[in-house]
CSV table of C-alpha atoms and ligand atoms in Angstrom, one decimal:
chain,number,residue,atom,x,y,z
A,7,UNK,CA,55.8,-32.1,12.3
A,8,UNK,CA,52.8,-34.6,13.5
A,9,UNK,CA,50.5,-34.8,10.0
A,10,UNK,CA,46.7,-34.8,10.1
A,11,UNK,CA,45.8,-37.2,7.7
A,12,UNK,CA,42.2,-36.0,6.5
A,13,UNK,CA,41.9,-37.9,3.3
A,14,UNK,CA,38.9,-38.9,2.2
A,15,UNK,CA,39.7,-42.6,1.1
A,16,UNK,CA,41.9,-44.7,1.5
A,17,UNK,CA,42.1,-42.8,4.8
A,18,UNK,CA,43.5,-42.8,8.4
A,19,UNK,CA,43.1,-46.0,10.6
A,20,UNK,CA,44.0,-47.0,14.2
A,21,UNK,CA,47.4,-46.9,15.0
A,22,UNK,CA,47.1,-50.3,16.3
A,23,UNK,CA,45.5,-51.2,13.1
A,24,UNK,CA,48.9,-50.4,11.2
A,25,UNK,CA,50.7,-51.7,14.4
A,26,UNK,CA,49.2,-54.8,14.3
A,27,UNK,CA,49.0,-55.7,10.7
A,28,UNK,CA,52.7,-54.5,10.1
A,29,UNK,CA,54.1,-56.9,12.8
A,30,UNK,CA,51.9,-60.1,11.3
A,31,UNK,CA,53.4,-58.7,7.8
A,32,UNK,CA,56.6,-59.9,10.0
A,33,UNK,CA,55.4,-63.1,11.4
A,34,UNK,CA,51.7,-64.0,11.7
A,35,UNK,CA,50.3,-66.1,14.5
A,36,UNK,CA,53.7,-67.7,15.3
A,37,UNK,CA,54.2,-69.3,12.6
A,38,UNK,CA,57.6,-68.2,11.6
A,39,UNK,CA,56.2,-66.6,8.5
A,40,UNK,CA,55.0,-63.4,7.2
A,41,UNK,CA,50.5,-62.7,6.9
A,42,UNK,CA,51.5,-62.9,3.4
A,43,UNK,CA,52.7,-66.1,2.6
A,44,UNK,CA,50.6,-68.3,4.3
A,45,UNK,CA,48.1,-69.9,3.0
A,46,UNK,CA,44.4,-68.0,3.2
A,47,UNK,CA,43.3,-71.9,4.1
A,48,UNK,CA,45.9,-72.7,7.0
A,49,UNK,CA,43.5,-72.9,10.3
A,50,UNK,CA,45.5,-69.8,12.0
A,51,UNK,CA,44.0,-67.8,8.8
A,52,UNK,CA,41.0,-69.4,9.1
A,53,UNK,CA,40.4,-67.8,12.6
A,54,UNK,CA,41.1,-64.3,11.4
A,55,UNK,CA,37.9,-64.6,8.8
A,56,UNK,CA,35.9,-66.4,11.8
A,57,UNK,CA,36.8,-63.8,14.2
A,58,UNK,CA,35.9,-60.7,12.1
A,59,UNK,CA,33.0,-62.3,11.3
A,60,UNK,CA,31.9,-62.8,14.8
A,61,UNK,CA,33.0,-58.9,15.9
A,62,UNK,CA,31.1,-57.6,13.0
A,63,UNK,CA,28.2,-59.8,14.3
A,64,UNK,CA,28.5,-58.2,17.6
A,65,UNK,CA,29.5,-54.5,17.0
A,66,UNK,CA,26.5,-54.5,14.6
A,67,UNK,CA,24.0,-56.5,16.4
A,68,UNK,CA,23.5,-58.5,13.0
A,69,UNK,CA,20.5,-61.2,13.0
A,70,UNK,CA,21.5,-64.8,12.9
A,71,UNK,CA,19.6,-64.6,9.3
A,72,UNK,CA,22.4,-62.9,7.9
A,73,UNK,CA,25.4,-63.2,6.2
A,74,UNK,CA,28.5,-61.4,6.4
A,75,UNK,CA,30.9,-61.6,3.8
A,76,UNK,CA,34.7,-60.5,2.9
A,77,UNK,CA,34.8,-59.9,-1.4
A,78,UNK,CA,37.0,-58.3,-3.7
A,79,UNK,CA,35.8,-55.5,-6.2
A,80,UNK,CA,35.2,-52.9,-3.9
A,81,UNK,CA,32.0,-51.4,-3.7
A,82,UNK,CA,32.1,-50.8,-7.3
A,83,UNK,CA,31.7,-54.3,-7.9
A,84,UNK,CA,28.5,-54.4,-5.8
A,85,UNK,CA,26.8,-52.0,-7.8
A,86,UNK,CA,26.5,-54.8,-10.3
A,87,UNK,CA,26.1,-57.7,-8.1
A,88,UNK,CA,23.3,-56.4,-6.5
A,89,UNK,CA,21.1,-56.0,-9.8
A,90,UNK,CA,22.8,-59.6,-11.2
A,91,UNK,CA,21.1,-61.5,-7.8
A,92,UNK,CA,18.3,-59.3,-6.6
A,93,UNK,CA,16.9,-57.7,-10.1
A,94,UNK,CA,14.2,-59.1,-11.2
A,95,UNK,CA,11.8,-56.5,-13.7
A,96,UNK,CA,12.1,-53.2,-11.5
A,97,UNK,CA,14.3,-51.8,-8.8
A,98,UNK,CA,14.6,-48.2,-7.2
A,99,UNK,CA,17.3,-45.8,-6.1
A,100,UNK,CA,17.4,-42.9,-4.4
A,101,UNK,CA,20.6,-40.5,-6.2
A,102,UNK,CA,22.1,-38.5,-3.3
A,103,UNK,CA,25.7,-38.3,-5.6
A,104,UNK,CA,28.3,-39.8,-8.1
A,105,UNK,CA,28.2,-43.2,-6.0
A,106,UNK,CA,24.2,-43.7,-6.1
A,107,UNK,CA,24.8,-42.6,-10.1
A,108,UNK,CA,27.2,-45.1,-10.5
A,109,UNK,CA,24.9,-47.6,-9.5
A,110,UNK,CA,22.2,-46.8,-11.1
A,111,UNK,CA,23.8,-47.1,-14.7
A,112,UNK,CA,25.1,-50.5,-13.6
A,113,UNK,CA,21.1,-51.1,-12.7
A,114,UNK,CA,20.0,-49.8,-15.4
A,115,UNK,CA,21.7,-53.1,-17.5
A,116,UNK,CA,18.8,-54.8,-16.0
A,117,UNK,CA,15.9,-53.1,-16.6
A,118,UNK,CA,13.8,-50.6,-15.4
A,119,UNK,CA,14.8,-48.2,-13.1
A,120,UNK,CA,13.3,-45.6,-10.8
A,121,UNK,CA,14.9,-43.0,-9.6
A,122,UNK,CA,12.4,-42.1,-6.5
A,123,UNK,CA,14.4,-38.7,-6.0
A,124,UNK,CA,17.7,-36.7,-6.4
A,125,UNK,CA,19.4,-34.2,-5.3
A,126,UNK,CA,21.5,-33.5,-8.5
A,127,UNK,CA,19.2,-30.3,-8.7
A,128,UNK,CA,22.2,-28.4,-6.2
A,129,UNK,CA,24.8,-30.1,-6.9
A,130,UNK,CA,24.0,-33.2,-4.3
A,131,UNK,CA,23.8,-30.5,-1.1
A,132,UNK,CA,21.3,-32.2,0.3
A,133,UNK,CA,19.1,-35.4,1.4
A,134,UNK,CA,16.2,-35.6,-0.5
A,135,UNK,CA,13.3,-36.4,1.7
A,136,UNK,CA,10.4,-35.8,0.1
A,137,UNK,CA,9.6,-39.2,-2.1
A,138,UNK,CA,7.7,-42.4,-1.1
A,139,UNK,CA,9.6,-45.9,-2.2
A,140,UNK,CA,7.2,-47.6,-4.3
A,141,UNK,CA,6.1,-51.1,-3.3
A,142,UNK,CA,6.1,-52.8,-6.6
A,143,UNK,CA,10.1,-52.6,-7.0
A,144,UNK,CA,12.5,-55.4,-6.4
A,145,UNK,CA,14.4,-53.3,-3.8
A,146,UNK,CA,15.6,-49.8,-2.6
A,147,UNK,CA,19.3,-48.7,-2.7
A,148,UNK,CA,20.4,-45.6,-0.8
A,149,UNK,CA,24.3,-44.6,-0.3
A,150,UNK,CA,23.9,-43.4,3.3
A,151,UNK,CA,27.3,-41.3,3.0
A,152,UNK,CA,27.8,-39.4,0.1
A,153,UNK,CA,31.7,-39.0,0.8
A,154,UNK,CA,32.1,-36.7,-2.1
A,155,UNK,CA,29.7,-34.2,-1.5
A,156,UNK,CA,29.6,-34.3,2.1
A,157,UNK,CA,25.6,-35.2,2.9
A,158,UNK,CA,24.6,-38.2,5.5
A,159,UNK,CA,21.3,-40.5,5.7
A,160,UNK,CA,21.5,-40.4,9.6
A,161,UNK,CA,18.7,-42.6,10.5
A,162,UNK,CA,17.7,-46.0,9.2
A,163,UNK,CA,15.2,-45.9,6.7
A,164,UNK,CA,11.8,-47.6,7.1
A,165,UNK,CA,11.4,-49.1,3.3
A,166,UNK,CA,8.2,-51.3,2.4
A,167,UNK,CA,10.2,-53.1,0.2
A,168,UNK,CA,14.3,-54.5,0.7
A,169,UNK,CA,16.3,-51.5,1.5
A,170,UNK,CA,19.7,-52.0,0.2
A,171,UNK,CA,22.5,-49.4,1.9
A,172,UNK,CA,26.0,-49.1,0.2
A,173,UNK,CA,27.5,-47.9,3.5
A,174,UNK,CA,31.1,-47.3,2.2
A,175,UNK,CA,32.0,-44.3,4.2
A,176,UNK,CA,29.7,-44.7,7.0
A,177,UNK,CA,30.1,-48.2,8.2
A,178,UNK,CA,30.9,-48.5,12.0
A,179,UNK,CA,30.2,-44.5,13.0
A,180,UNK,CA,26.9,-45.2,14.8
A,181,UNK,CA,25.2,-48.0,15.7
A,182,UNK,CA,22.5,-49.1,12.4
A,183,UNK,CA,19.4,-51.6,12.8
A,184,UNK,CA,20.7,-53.8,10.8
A,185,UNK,CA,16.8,-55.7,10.6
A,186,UNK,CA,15.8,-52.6,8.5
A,187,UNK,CA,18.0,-53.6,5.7
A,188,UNK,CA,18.6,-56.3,3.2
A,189,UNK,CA,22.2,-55.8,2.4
A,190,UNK,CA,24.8,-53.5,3.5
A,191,UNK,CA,27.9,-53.1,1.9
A,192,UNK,CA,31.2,-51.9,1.2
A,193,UNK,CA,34.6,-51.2,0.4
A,194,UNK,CA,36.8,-51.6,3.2
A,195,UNK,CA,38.9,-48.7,2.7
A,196,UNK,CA,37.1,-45.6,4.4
A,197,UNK,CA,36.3,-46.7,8.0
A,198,UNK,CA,37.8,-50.2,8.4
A,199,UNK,CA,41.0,-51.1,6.6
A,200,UNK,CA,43.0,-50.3,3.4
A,201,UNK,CA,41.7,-50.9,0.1
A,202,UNK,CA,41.0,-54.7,-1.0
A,203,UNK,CA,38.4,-55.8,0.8
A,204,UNK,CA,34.9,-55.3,0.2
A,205,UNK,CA,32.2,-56.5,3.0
A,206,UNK,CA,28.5,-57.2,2.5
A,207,UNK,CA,25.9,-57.7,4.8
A,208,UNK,CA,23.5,-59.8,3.3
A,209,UNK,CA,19.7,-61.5,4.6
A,210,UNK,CA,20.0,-64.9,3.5
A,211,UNK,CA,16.0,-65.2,1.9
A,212,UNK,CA,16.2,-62.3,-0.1
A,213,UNK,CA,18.7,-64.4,-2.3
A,214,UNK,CA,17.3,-67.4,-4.7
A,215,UNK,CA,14.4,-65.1,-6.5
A,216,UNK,CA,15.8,-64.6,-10.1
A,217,UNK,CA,15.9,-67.0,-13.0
A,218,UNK,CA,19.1,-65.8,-14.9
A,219,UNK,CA,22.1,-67.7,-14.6
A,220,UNK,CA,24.8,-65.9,-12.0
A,221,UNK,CA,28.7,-66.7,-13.0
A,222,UNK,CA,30.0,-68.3,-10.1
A,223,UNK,CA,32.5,-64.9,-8.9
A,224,UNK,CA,29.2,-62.9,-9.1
A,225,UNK,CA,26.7,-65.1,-7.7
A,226,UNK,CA,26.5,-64.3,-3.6
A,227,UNK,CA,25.6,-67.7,-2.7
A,228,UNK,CA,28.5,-69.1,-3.7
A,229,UNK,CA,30.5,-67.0,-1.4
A,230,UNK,CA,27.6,-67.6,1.7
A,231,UNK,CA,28.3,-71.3,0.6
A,232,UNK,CA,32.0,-71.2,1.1
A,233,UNK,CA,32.1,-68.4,3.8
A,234,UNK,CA,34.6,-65.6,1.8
A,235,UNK,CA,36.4,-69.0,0.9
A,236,UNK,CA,35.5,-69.8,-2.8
A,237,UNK,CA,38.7,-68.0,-3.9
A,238,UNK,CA,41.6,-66.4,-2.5
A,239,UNK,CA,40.2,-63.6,-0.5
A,240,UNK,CA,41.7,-60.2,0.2
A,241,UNK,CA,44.1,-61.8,3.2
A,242,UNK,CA,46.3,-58.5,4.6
A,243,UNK,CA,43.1,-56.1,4.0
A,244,UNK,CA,40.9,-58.8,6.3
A,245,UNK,CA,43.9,-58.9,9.0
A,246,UNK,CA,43.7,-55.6,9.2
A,247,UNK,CA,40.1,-55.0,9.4
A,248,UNK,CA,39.9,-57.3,12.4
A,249,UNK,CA,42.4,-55.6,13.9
A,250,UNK,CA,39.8,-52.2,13.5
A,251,UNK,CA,37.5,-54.4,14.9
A,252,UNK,CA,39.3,-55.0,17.7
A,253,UNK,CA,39.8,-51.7,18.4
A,254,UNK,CA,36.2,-50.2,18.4
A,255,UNK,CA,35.2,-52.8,20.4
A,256,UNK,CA,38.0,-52.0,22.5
A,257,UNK,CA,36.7,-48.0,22.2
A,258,UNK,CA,33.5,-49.4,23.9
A,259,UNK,CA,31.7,-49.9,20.1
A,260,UNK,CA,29.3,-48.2,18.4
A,261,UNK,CA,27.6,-45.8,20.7
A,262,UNK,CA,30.9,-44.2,22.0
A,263,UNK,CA,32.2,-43.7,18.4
A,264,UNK,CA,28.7,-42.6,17.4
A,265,UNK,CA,29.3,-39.9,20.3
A,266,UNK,CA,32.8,-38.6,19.3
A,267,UNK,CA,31.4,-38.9,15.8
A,268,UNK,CA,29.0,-36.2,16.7
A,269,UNK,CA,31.4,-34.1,18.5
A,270,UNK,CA,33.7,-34.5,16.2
A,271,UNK,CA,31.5,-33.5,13.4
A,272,UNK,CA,30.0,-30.4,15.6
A,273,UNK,CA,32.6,-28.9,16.4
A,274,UNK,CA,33.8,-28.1,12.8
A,275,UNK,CA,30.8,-27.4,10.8
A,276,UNK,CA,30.9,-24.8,14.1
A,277,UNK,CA,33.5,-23.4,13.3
A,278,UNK,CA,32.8,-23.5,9.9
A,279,UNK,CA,29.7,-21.5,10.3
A,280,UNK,CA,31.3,-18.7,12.1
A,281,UNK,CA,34.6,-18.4,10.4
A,282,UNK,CA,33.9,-15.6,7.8
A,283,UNK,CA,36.1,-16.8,5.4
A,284,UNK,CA,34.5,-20.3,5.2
A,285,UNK,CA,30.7,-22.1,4.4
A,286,UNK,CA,29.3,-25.3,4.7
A,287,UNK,CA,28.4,-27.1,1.3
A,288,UNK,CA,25.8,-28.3,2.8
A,289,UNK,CA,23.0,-26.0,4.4
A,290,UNK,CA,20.9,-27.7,6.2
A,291,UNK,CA,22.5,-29.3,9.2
A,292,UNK,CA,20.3,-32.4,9.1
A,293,UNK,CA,21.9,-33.2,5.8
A,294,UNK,CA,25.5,-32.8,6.7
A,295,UNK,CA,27.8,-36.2,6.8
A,296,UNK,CA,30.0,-36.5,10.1
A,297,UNK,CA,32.4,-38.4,7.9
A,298,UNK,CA,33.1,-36.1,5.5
A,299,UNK,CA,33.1,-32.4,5.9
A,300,UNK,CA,32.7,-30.5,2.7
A,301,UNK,CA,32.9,-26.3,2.6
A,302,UNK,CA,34.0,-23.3,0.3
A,303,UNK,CA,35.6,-20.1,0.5
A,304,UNK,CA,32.8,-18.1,1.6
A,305,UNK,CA,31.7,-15.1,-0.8
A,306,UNK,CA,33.7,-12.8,-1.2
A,307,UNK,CA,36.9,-15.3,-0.3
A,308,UNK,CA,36.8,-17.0,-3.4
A,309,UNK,CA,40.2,-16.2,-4.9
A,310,UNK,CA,41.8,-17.7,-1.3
A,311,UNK,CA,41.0,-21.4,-2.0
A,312,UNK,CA,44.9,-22.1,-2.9
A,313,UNK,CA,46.1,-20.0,-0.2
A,314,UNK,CA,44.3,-22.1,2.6
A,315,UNK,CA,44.9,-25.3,1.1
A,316,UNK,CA,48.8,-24.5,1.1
A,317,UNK,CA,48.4,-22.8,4.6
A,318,UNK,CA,46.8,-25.7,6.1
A,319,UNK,CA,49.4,-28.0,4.1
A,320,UNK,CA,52.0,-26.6,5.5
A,321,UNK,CA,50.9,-26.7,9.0
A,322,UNK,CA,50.8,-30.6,8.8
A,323,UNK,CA,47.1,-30.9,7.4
A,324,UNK,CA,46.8,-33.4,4.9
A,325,UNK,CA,44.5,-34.6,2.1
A,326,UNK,CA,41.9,-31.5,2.7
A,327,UNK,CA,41.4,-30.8,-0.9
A,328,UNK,CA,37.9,-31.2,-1.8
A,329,UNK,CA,37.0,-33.9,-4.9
A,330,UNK,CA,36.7,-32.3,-7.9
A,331,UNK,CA,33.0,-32.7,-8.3
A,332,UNK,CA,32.1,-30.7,-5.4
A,333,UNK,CA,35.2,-28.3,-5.1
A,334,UNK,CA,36.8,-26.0,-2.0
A,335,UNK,CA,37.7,-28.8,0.7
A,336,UNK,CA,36.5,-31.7,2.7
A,337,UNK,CA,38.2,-32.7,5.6
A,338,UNK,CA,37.4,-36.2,6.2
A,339,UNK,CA,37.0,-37.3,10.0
A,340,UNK,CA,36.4,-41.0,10.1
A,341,UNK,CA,36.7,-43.0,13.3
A,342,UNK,CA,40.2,-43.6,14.0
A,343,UNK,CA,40.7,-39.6,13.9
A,344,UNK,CA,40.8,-38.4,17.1
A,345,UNK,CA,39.4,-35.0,18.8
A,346,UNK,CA,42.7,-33.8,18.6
A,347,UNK,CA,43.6,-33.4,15.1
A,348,UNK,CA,39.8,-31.8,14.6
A,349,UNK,CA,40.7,-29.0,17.3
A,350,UNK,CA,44.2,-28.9,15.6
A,351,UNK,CA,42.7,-28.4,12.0
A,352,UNK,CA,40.1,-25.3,13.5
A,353,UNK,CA,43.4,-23.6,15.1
A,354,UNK,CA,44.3,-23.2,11.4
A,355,UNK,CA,41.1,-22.3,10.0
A,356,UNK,CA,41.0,-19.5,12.6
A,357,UNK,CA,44.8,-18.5,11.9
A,358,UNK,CA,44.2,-18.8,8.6
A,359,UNK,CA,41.4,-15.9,9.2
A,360,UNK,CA,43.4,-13.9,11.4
A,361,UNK,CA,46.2,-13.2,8.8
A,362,UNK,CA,43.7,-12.8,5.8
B,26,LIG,C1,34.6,-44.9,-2.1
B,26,LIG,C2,33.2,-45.2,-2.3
B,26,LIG,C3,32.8,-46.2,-3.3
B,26,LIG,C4,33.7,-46.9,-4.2
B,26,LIG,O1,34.4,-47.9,-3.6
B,26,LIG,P1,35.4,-48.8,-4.3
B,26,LIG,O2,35.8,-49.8,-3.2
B,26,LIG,O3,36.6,-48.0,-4.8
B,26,LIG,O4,34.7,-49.4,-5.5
B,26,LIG,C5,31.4,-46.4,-3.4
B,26,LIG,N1,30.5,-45.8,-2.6
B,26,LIG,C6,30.9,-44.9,-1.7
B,26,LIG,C7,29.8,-44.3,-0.8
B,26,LIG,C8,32.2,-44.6,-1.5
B,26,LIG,O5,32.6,-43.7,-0.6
């Protein structure tokens, strides 16, 4: 039976992504050796970073100012880098979910902290909108997928001070303007490749403004100095995200995937909305994430959650249990699913009714 792999992260990439990265497992770049046991120096390596570099120039339109860099940690990581280089008395968030909370207690470690808004009020179920970013903060940081809860930041923030954007789950789903932000960042493992690499975005002048000393592993300029280089980086994970690089661009970039994003997206919280067994997590439409699609039993229905998730299980559907923060299920639809499996996962939520 074909499986539908809906999990939330890590998550389902290209085929050619696996295609790819599994034959230079075999032999990479004819050299009679496998991706990984070369060395991350040797010049056919070398290329790889370059080259994913450059396509993540181009899909994203990203200003010469700007570095792009391949780390380890995962986003985790960043929530403390970005305080350690950019913190210098004050800094604000916005907390949209347990990613935003996460870090803001790794913020906190370096002083004061304003949290502008939240929507912890419901359970994270929305974007909160009302709020004005103060001006005498070091920066703004926004999660702009809340992959848990199932709530999107759709546009790109105006911010009068640097807006910083941990775009985990989001990254490559639309096309951003990458000028309105001061870093972007990371983990690889949601939209781009499996788990190990961590990519950050980062405006070169926004770095150099804070007097503590920065261990060398922490300190960004070290890795802009040495281009990804200082220390081994993440090899496999970076061959493979150029490889899902390759293929968007292939796909036409941004503004087709943003487009099968949206239908994608539309045509489940659709069905969602008139299925009477089912609702949305997230009520207002502006709110909800195209990524990751988060719903309940509906009322009445609440005693069926098992039965659909073993229903839909059995009928090839994989990895639609929701997190256990926000409950019922999430069906996670990042780029590399296609149309297909989205129509194919409906056909079950209306069977599903049918024989309730
Ligand atoms: C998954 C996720 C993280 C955590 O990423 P790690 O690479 O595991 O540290 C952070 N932020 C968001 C929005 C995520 O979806």
């Amino acid at each position: 039976m074909k499986k539908h792999n809906f999990y939330a992260g890590p998550s389902i990439l290209p085929q050619y992504t696996i295609d790819n990265t599994a034959k230079a497992i075999h032999e990479f770049a004819d050299m009679g050796l496998s991706l990984m046991e070369i060395s991350h120096r040797s010049k056919q390596f070398i290329a790889v970073v370059e080259e994913a570099q450059t396509l993540f120039r181009e899909l994203l339109n990203i200003p010469e100012d700007y570095s792009v860099l391949f780390l380890g940690g995962g986003a985790s990581l960043q929530f403390a880098m970005i305080p350690f280089n950019l913190f210098n008395k004050k800094a604000a968030y916005l907390n949209t979910g347990v990613w935003s909370k996460k870090a803001i207690k790794e913020a906190k470690m370096f002083g004061e902290v304003n949290v502008v808004a939240s929507s912890e009020d419901k359970n994270f179920s929305y974007i909160p909108r009302d709020y004005k970013i103060p001006t005498d903060v070091d920066y703004f940081h926004i999660t702009t997928n809340n992959t848990i809860y199932g709530t999107e930041i759709l546009e790109d923030l105006d911010s009068p001070v640097p807006l910083i954007a941990d775009m985990s789950s989001d990254i490559f789903s639309r096309p951003i303007d990458v000028k309105k932000y001061a870093v972007i960042y990371g983990g690889a493992q949601k939209n781009l490749a499996p788990a190990g690499v961590t990519f950050v975005i980062i405006k070169n002048d926004i770095l150099g403004k804070v007097e503590r000393q920065i261990p060398s592993m922490l300190n960004y300029k070290t890795h802009i100095d040495k281009e990804s280089m200082f220390n081994t980086p993440p090899v496999v994970p970076i061959f493979a995200a150029l490889q899902t690089l390759k293929w968007l661009k292939e796909k036409g970039g941004l503004a087709v995937m943003e487009k099968l994003n949206i239908e994608k997206a539309e045509i489940l919280y659709k069905e969602i909305d008139r299925n009477k067994m089912f609702k949305s997590n997230v009520p207002n439409p502006k709110d909800r994430s195209r990524m990751n699609v988060c719903f309940v039993m509906n009322d009445g229905f609440e005693d069926k959650e098992k039965a659909f998730i073993d229903f839909a299980t059995a009928k090839g559907m994989i990895g639609i249990k929701g997190h256990r923060d926000a409950g019922g299920f999430r069906a996670s639809i990042y780029n590399a699913m296609p149309i297909e499996s989205v129509k194919a996962f409906i056909e079950v939520m209306q069977e599903f009714e049918k024989q309730a």
